[in-house]
Each structure stands twice: as structure tokens, then as C-alpha cells.
Amino acid sequence: MAAALLLVYTVVVGLMGPIPQREILYETIRNLYFHVPMWFAMIFLFIASMVHAVRYLYTSKPEFDTWSVEFANIGLLFGFLGITTGMIWAQFTWGAWWSFDPKQNGAAITLLLYLAYMVLRNSIGDPKTKGRVSAVYNVFAFFAMVPLIFILPRLTESLHPGAEGNPGFNSYDLDGDMRRVFYPAVLGWAMLAVWMVQLRVRLKMVKEHLYENSI
Amino acid sequence: MWLSTVWFLVRKDLLLEWREKNAISAIAMYVLCTCFVVYQVFVSVEPKAWIALYWIVALFAAINAAARAFVQEQGHTKLYYYQLVGPQVMILSKVLFNSALMLLLSLLTTAVFALLLGFPHQGLGMWFTISALGGLGLGISFTMIAAIASKATNSGVLMAILGLPVVIPQLLVLVQVSSKALLVLPFSVIYKDLIGLLAIDAVALAVALVFFPFIWRD
């Protein structure tokens, strides 16, 4: 509910509200409210997925495994949305769908990592082995992702902000009007993502419950 | 005690390898064939392409080498080892063995590359340091991936799928540091990247040591 309100605010004010006028960017600067929060949400979800994987390893409770998978699933969805919104935006501002940018490449490899996690899960039959082995891979993937997204892009030249040492945006890029929309947008999208995860986990639990009752 | 067990297991693996020579000969053949294909296709390459090709060959050699890491530890043999040694001892010995294999392979690949395509690097020592660190990192990561993949049914395909995205950060740093070494930059510029490489290796090793027990247990 709160997520819905925040997102309505994001969409309405994000599309209608005042923005700073910039060369090249113009109205496309509004993509900040959609593209960037997708990545924030993805990172939150992948962290949550990793934490639940570790909890599963130390407790062996199957519900942690379910949480871990669903966090990774929705994280992948938001990752794909992030890469799509980014590509569309890049076509209009940088002039190409894909320009050899370290953050673009890092993001694509991150998605590959978590797709590989899904492939691994599908190729193990026994649920306990599946949970344990894929949880270990989840942790491994997470630690491979950290340098890809947070360290390597800062060491090399990038079209994205945050290259060559200074992380994120500075006051020049993001004025007060945009901040008022951007932070609620991050919160709204992240909450929406967590809500989607909850729905999927509940659905899975109900299905399992029905299955157990039927036999 | 703990370390001597590790050393014993490494020696056992080396001895088995020395007797049968199946892994090393297969991978040596792989390296020779790939190098020759590269030579036939490119004839002569620019230094930058030399580095890229070298790491691609090393990458797939590492995949092939590590894929055999847990072939012997299946079924009854696995139960036997399971009772005798702890998981950390096991993974450490496998990592050491695979890294040793990778060191040997990087020497071989460098030699064949130098013979066919020339050797663009100025300092021999610098290149060997970089290729050794790279081999170590690839050895650690792929040993862990091999342990994970050995639990699945289609482990051969999975090795590549699971491993490639995991080692891409390492490869990027390796290519970067190799290119810098090519420009004969002073050591003070390069050593930062070498530290980064060591850090990646250390993180991979730490994750392997902490989480391998969960895979080892059945």
C-alpha cells in the first residue's frame, strides 16, 4: 500500500515535476526515477538473497531456501528492467544501445551470474542438495558481483556517474527538486520488489501445503 | 598436523597424476592445439591481442584442469576421505594441487606462445609474477566451482556456465595489469593492481574455506 502510494507519487511528480535543464539530457533526466531505483532494488534483493542463503546453510530450514531463491528471482527481474531502461535511455543520450561501458558490462555479467544460479538449481534433483549447493554458489556469486559493480567501474573510465573515484551523484547532478522524487522512488521500487518476493514465497508455501494435504 | 595432512593429500594427488599423467597430458594437448589454431588464424598478433588470447587459452585450460578435481572423490572413495580428513583440509589440498597445475600450464602456454607468436613483454619476471597470480586465482575459483558442479548431473556443461561469470572480474583485472606491464610502467603503478589481484584471490580462498564444508557434507 505504502509502496503503491510512493510509486504513484514517483510516476506523477517524476513525469510532471520540475527538473533541471541540461544539455543532451533534457527530459530524459526523468529516467533517473526509474532506471537507478531498479538497480538499488536489485542490489537490496541480491544482498537479501545472499543473507538467506547463509541462514539456510546454518539452519537447514527449507523456508530460508525459498526466500533466497525468490529474492534472486525478483532481483533478476529488476536487473533486466534496469538494463532495459538503461539501454533505451542510452540510445537517446549516448547514441547507442550498448557502448563499451564498464557498468553496463558489469551489470550484464551480474545477470549472467544469477542466471547461472538458476541453471544450477534446475540441474540438481534432491531438494536438500539443491538448496545447499546453490546457497554456496549464491554466496560465491555475490562476492564476484561486488567488484563487478562497485569496484571495477570506479577504476576505469565510464560514461556513468561515479567513475574514477567519486561514487554516485554530486550536488551538481542532483538538485533538491529531483532529490524529493528520487529518494521516495528508490524506497517505492524497493518496497514493491520485496512485496513481489513475499507474494511468490507465500504462493509457494500454499502450493506446498496443498500438495502435502493431497497425499 | 593440520598442514601435514594437507601436504600429504597434495602429494598423493601429485603422485597419482605422475603415474597416470591423464590430466596434465590432456591439458597440455589442449594448450598446444589451441595455441596452434591461434597461430594458424592470426599468424602474427599485436601485443594487446597476445594478452587477450593468452588469458582466453589459460581460462579454458583452467576449466579443463579443474573439472577433474573431484572426479576421484565420488562414491566409496569419498566416504573414505570424508571419515579421514576435514573439509578444509580437503579443499586446501585440492586448491594447492590445481594451482600447481595452473602454474605449470601458464609456463607451458607462455613458452608455446613465445615460440609461435613472439614475446611482447619486456620483463620476464613481471610477466611470470602476473601469470602466476592469475593461475593461482583461476585455480582457486575453479576448484570451488568444480566442487559445486560435481553435485549436479550435467557437471561438464555447468563448469563453464557457473565458472565464467565468476572469474570475469579476475580476468578483467588480469588483462588490465598485463597491458600495464606491457607499457613498462614503473612498478609503483603496477603494484596496486597486483594487490587487487591478491585481494580477489584471498576473498575467493576465504569463501571456499568457509563454505566448502556445506558441499562436502552429504
PDB file of C-alpha atoms in Angstrom, chain B residues 38-47 49-50 53 116-118:
ATOM      1  CA  VAL B  38      45.514 -19.254 -32.801  1.00  0.00           C
ATOM      2  CA  TYR B  39      48.815 -19.215 -34.704  1.00  0.00           C
ATOM      3  CA  GLN B  40      47.201 -20.538 -37.885  1.00  0.00           C
ATOM      4  CA  VAL B  41      44.415 -17.989 -37.739  1.00  0.00           C
ATOM      5  CA  PHE B  42      46.388 -14.912 -36.729  1.00  0.00           C
ATOM      6  CA  VAL B  43      49.971 -15.720 -37.841  1.00  0.00           C
ATOM      7  CA  SER B  44      51.230 -12.662 -36.009  1.00  0.00           C
ATOM      8  CA  VAL B  45      49.370 -10.736 -33.346  1.00  0.00           C
ATOM      9  CA  GLU B  46      49.628  -7.340 -31.727  1.00  0.00           C
ATOM     10  CA  PRO B  47      50.754  -7.262 -28.097  1.00  0.00           C
ATOM     11  CA  ALA B  49      45.725  -9.326 -28.751  1.00  0.00           C
ATOM     12  CA  TRP B  50      48.559 -11.524 -27.452  1.00  0.00           C
ATOM     13  CA  LEU B  53      44.459 -14.679 -26.427  1.00  0.00           C
ATOM     14  CA  LEU B 116      54.836 -19.201 -32.244  1.00  0.00           C
ATOM     15  CA  LEU B 117      53.641 -15.645 -31.697  1.00  0.00           C
ATOM     16  CA  GLY B 118      56.627 -13.935 -30.134  1.00  0.00           C
TER      17      GLY B 118
END
